[in-house]
Coordinates of C-alpha atoms in Angstrom, one line a residue:
M1 CA 48.6 -39.4 -21.1
H2 CA 47.6 -35.8 -20.3
I3 CA 50.7 -33.5 -21.5
G4 CA 50.4 -31.5 -18.2
K5 CA 51.0 -34.7 -16.2
L6 CA 53.8 -35.6 -18.3
I7 CA 55.4 -32.2 -17.9
E8 CA 55.0 -32.6 -14.3
A9 CA 56.7 -35.7 -13.8
T10 CA 59.6 -35.0 -16.2
H11 CA 62.4 -33.6 -14.3
A12 CA 65.0 -33.4 -17.1
P13 CA 64.6 -30.8 -19.9
F14 CA 62.3 -32.1 -22.7
C15 CA 61.5 -31.1 -26.6
S16 CA 57.9 -31.3 -28.2
L17 CA 57.3 -31.3 -31.9
E18 CA 54.5 -29.3 -33.9
F19 CA 53.6 -30.6 -37.3
F20 CA 51.0 -29.4 -40.0
P21 CA 48.8 -31.8 -41.9
P22 CA 49.9 -31.9 -45.3
A23 CA 46.8 -30.5 -47.6
D24 CA 47.2 -33.0 -50.5
G25 CA 47.0 -36.6 -49.6
A26 CA 49.9 -37.8 -51.7
Q27 CA 52.3 -35.8 -49.4
L28 CA 51.6 -38.0 -46.5
P29 CA 54.1 -40.8 -47.1
D30 CA 56.8 -38.2 -46.9
F31 CA 55.3 -36.4 -43.9
Y32 CA 55.2 -39.7 -42.2
A33 CA 58.7 -40.3 -42.8
T34 CA 59.9 -36.9 -41.5
V35 CA 57.7 -38.0 -38.2
E36 CA 59.8 -41.1 -38.1
R37 CA 63.2 -39.1 -38.4
L38 CA 62.1 -36.6 -35.7
C39 CA 61.2 -39.6 -33.3
S40 CA 64.6 -39.9 -32.8
L41 CA 64.5 -36.9 -30.8
K42 CA 62.3 -38.7 -28.3
P43 CA 59.6 -35.9 -28.0
L44 CA 57.5 -35.5 -25.0
F45 CA 54.6 -35.0 -27.2
V46 CA 53.8 -33.7 -30.9
S47 CA 51.1 -31.4 -31.8
V48 CA 49.1 -31.1 -35.0
T49 CA 47.6 -27.9 -36.5
Y50 CA 44.2 -27.2 -37.2
G51 CA 44.9 -25.5 -40.7
A52 CA 43.6 -21.4 -41.2
G53 CA 40.3 -20.9 -39.9
G54 CA 39.9 -24.5 -39.1
R55 CA 39.1 -25.5 -42.7
R56 CA 41.5 -28.5 -42.7
Q57 CA 39.8 -30.2 -39.5
Q58 CA 39.7 -33.5 -41.0
N59 CA 43.2 -33.4 -41.7
T60 CA 44.2 -32.9 -38.5
L61 CA 41.8 -35.4 -37.1
N62 CA 43.3 -38.2 -39.5
V63 CA 47.0 -37.3 -38.9
T64 CA 46.3 -37.1 -35.1
R65 CA 44.7 -40.4 -34.9
E66 CA 47.9 -42.0 -37.1
L67 CA 50.4 -40.2 -34.8
V68 CA 48.8 -41.8 -31.8
R69 CA 48.8 -45.4 -33.5
R70 CA 52.3 -44.9 -33.8
G71 CA 52.7 -44.5 -30.0
L72 CA 53.0 -40.8 -29.8
T73 CA 51.4 -38.6 -27.1
T74 CA 49.4 -36.2 -29.6
M75 CA 47.9 -33.1 -29.1
A76 CA 45.3 -31.5 -31.8
H77 CA 45.0 -28.0 -32.2
L78 CA 41.5 -26.5 -31.9
T79 CA 40.2 -23.1 -33.1
C80 CA 37.0 -21.8 -32.0
V81 CA 36.4 -18.6 -34.1
G82 CA 33.1 -18.6 -35.6
A83 CA 32.6 -22.2 -34.5
Q84 CA 29.2 -23.3 -32.9
P85 CA 29.2 -25.3 -29.6
Q86 CA 27.9 -28.4 -31.2
S87 CA 30.7 -28.5 -33.8
I88 CA 33.2 -28.0 -31.1
A89 CA 31.7 -30.7 -29.0
D90 CA 31.5 -33.3 -32.0
F91 CA 35.1 -32.7 -32.8
L92 CA 36.0 -33.3 -29.2
E93 CA 34.0 -36.6 -29.2
E94 CA 35.9 -37.6 -32.4
L95 CA 39.1 -36.9 -30.7
G96 CA 38.1 -38.7 -27.7
M97 CA 37.1 -41.9 -30.1
A98 CA 40.9 -41.5 -31.8
G99 CA 42.5 -41.9 -28.5
V100 CA 43.6 -38.2 -28.4
D101 CA 43.8 -36.9 -24.7
N102 CA 44.9 -33.2 -25.3
V103 CA 44.1 -30.1 -27.3
L104 CA 45.7 -26.8 -27.9
A105 CA 42.8 -24.5 -27.2
L106 CA 42.9 -21.2 -29.7
R107 CA 40.7 -18.5 -30.6
G108 CA 42.1 -18.6 -34.2
D109 CA 42.0 -16.0 -36.5
P110 CA 39.0 -14.2 -37.8
P111 CA 37.9 -14.8 -41.5
A112 CA 39.8 -12.4 -44.1
D113 CA 36.3 -11.2 -45.4
H114 CA 35.2 -9.9 -42.1
S115 CA 32.6 -12.2 -42.2
W116 CA 32.8 -12.9 -38.5
H117 CA 31.3 -10.5 -35.9
W118 CA 32.6 -10.4 -32.2
E119 CA 29.1 -9.6 -30.8
D120 CA 27.3 -12.8 -32.5
A121 CA 30.1 -15.2 -31.4
Y122 CA 29.6 -17.9 -28.9
F123 CA 33.3 -18.0 -28.4
Q124 CA 34.7 -14.7 -28.3
H125 CA 38.0 -15.6 -26.7
A126 CA 40.3 -18.6 -26.1
A127 CA 39.5 -18.9 -22.6
D128 CA 35.7 -19.3 -23.6
L129 CA 36.9 -22.4 -25.3
V130 CA 39.1 -23.6 -22.4
R131 CA 35.9 -23.5 -20.2
F132 CA 33.8 -25.2 -22.8
V133 CA 36.4 -28.2 -23.4
R134 CA 37.0 -28.6 -19.5
K135 CA 33.2 -28.5 -18.7
R136 CA 32.2 -31.0 -21.9
Q137 CA 35.5 -33.1 -21.6
P138 CA 36.7 -32.8 -18.0
N139 CA 39.3 -35.6 -18.7
M140 CA 40.8 -33.8 -21.7
G141 CA 44.4 -32.2 -21.3
I142 CA 44.4 -28.8 -22.2
G143 CA 47.2 -26.3 -23.6
V144 CA 46.9 -22.6 -24.5
A145 CA 49.3 -20.1 -26.4
A146 CA 51.2 -17.1 -24.5
Y147 CA 52.8 -14.7 -26.2
P148 CA 56.4 -13.3 -25.2
A149 CA 55.6 -10.0 -27.1
P150 CA 52.2 -9.4 -26.6
H151 CA 49.5 -10.5 -29.0
P152 CA 49.1 -8.3 -31.8
E153 CA 45.6 -7.1 -30.8
S154 CA 46.6 -6.4 -27.3
T155 CA 46.8 -3.0 -26.4
T156 CA 49.3 -3.1 -23.4
F157 CA 51.7 -5.9 -22.0
A158 CA 49.4 -5.8 -18.9
E159 CA 46.3 -6.5 -21.1
D160 CA 48.0 -9.4 -22.7
R161 CA 49.1 -10.8 -19.5
R162 CA 45.7 -10.7 -17.8
Y163 CA 44.2 -12.5 -20.9
T164 CA 47.0 -15.2 -20.8
A165 CA 46.3 -15.5 -17.0
E166 CA 42.6 -16.0 -17.6
K167 CA 43.3 -18.7 -20.1
L168 CA 45.2 -20.6 -17.8
R169 CA 42.8 -20.1 -14.9
A170 CA 39.9 -21.3 -16.7
G171 CA 41.1 -24.5 -16.8
A172 CA 44.5 -25.0 -18.9
D173 CA 47.3 -27.3 -18.0
F174 CA 50.0 -25.5 -19.5
A175 CA 50.9 -23.1 -22.3
V176 CA 53.2 -22.8 -25.3
T177 CA 54.5 -19.7 -26.5
Q178 CA 54.4 -18.2 -29.9
L179 CA 57.8 -18.1 -31.6
F180 CA 60.2 -15.3 -30.4
F181 CA 63.9 -14.5 -30.6
D182 CA 64.8 -12.8 -26.9
A183 CA 65.1 -15.2 -23.8
R184 CA 64.3 -12.0 -21.9
E185 CA 60.9 -11.6 -23.1
Y186 CA 60.2 -15.3 -22.2
V187 CA 61.6 -14.6 -18.6
E188 CA 59.4 -11.8 -18.2
L189 CA 56.3 -13.4 -19.4
V190 CA 56.8 -16.2 -16.9
A191 CA 57.5 -13.7 -14.2
Q192 CA 54.6 -11.7 -14.7
L193 CA 52.5 -14.8 -14.6
R194 CA 53.9 -15.8 -11.7
A195 CA 53.1 -12.6 -10.1
Q196 CA 49.5 -13.2 -10.7
G197 CA 49.8 -16.6 -8.9
I198 CA 50.0 -18.5 -12.0
T199 CA 52.1 -21.6 -11.6
T200 CA 51.4 -23.2 -14.9
P201 CA 54.3 -24.5 -17.0
V202 CA 54.9 -22.4 -19.9
I203 CA 56.6 -24.1 -22.9
P204 CA 58.9 -21.8 -25.4
G205 CA 58.3 -22.0 -29.0
I206 CA 61.3 -22.2 -31.1
L207 CA 61.6 -21.8 -34.8
P208 CA 65.3 -20.7 -36.3
V209 CA 65.3 -18.4 -38.9
Q210 CA 65.6 -20.4 -42.6
S211 CA 65.6 -17.3 -44.9
F212 CA 65.0 -13.6 -45.1
D213 CA 61.8 -14.6 -46.7
S214 CA 60.9 -16.9 -44.0
L215 CA 61.5 -14.3 -41.3
R216 CA 59.3 -11.8 -43.0
R217 CA 56.4 -14.5 -43.1
M218 CA 57.1 -15.3 -39.5
L219 CA 57.0 -11.6 -38.5
S220 CA 53.8 -10.8 -40.5
L221 CA 52.0 -13.8 -39.1
C222 CA 52.7 -13.5 -35.5
G223 CA 54.0 -10.0 -34.5
A224 CA 56.9 -11.1 -33.3
N225 CA 60.0 -8.7 -32.4
I226 CA 63.4 -9.4 -34.1
P227 CA 66.6 -8.3 -32.2
G228 CA 69.0 -5.8 -33.9
K229 CA 71.7 -8.3 -33.1
L230 CA 70.0 -11.1 -34.9
Y231 CA 69.2 -9.0 -37.8
L232 CA 72.8 -7.8 -38.2
A233 CA 74.1 -11.3 -38.2
L234 CA 71.8 -12.8 -40.9
E235 CA 72.4 -9.7 -43.1
K236 CA 76.1 -10.2 -42.4
A237 CA 75.6 -14.3 -43.2
H238 CA 73.7 -13.4 -46.3
E239 CA 76.2 -11.2 -47.8
E240 CA 79.1 -13.0 -47.0
G241 CA 77.8 -16.8 -47.8
G242 CA 74.4 -16.4 -49.3
P243 CA 71.3 -18.5 -48.1
E244 CA 73.1 -21.6 -46.6
A245 CA 75.0 -19.2 -44.5
V246 CA 71.6 -17.7 -43.5
R247 CA 70.6 -20.9 -42.2
T248 CA 73.2 -21.7 -40.5
A249 CA 73.2 -18.5 -38.5
G250 CA 69.5 -18.8 -37.5
I251 CA 70.1 -22.1 -36.3
D252 CA 73.3 -20.9 -34.2
Y253 CA 71.3 -18.3 -32.9
A254 CA 68.2 -20.5 -32.0
V255 CA 71.0 -23.0 -30.2
T256 CA 72.2 -20.2 -28.0
L257 CA 68.4 -19.2 -27.2
I258 CA 67.6 -22.4 -26.2
R259 CA 70.2 -23.0 -23.9
R260 CA 69.6 -19.6 -22.0
L261 CA 65.8 -20.5 -22.1
L262 CA 67.0 -23.9 -20.2
E263 CA 69.1 -22.0 -18.0
S264 CA 66.4 -19.5 -17.2
G265 CA 64.2 -22.4 -15.8
A266 CA 62.0 -23.3 -19.0
P267 CA 60.9 -26.9 -18.6
G268 CA 61.6 -27.7 -22.1
V269 CA 61.3 -26.1 -25.9
H270 CA 58.4 -26.7 -28.5
L271 CA 59.9 -27.0 -31.9
Y272 CA 58.1 -25.6 -35.0
T273 CA 59.2 -28.4 -37.2
L274 CA 57.7 -26.9 -40.5
N275 CA 57.7 -30.8 -41.3
R276 CA 61.6 -30.5 -41.6
A277 CA 63.5 -33.3 -40.0
E278 CA 67.1 -32.0 -41.1
M279 CA 66.5 -28.6 -39.6
C280 CA 65.1 -29.8 -36.2
L281 CA 68.0 -32.6 -36.1
R282 CA 70.7 -30.3 -36.8
L283 CA 69.3 -28.0 -34.1
M284 CA 68.8 -30.3 -31.7
D285 CA 72.1 -32.1 -32.2
A286 CA 74.0 -28.5 -31.7
V287 CA 71.9 -27.9 -28.3
G288 CA 73.4 -31.2 -27.0
Q289 CA 72.3 -33.7 -24.2
M290 CA 68.8 -32.4 -22.7

């Protein structure tokens, strides 16, 4: 089932979940146990990440195939940086044979060794991948990424919004945002897209802060901003109660953020699970009925 159609047909707020395939096959039983626990949230769909630079493509395919077998509407991440058209076409064909009807079309991060060059690339932007998938697999559902705070490589907010709008006009059915911590950033993103005539659903991506170390990693990876109020709350929690108090403060903040997003018209929320059932169950229990 195409996720875009599911979103369109769903009138109540929903949640969706993102998983990453374990690098070690020995971890798969625990991974699938986590998936089963999180099925109690009745996710509208789940997504499976591609791995850094697309190096774990087979893991993505195997896990995605199994989640489909378990009855979950599943979306595979697909990055195109450094990829050739035939390799993308082959992967799309494999996904189709596995019963996967949806992909999240991403540019991906260039290799750290600088071996990738823009001028030589067939796919220079995610919009190129969206157009390619739409042409090669016209019945495939396509999602794209959006950034409440601009992508780190964008020079201005306006430029970032133009690129986002281009991806959506190229044939995407919906967008999922990078994680963020200020509901106003999401509201402004949607408003600016609507001002460009884009009516495509935009799902906010949520990841509660688990620790100061995880916060630093998140900020370094995605370039998100952290409101001073949240940082001070986490700092106070750490001083008064240590790591567990930080986790509680992070979840409390995420609960408030989700409620504000739903009140502002978000169709649902996409949880970055980190393959941790307890965190997500605790968060959604606190949010209450959706």
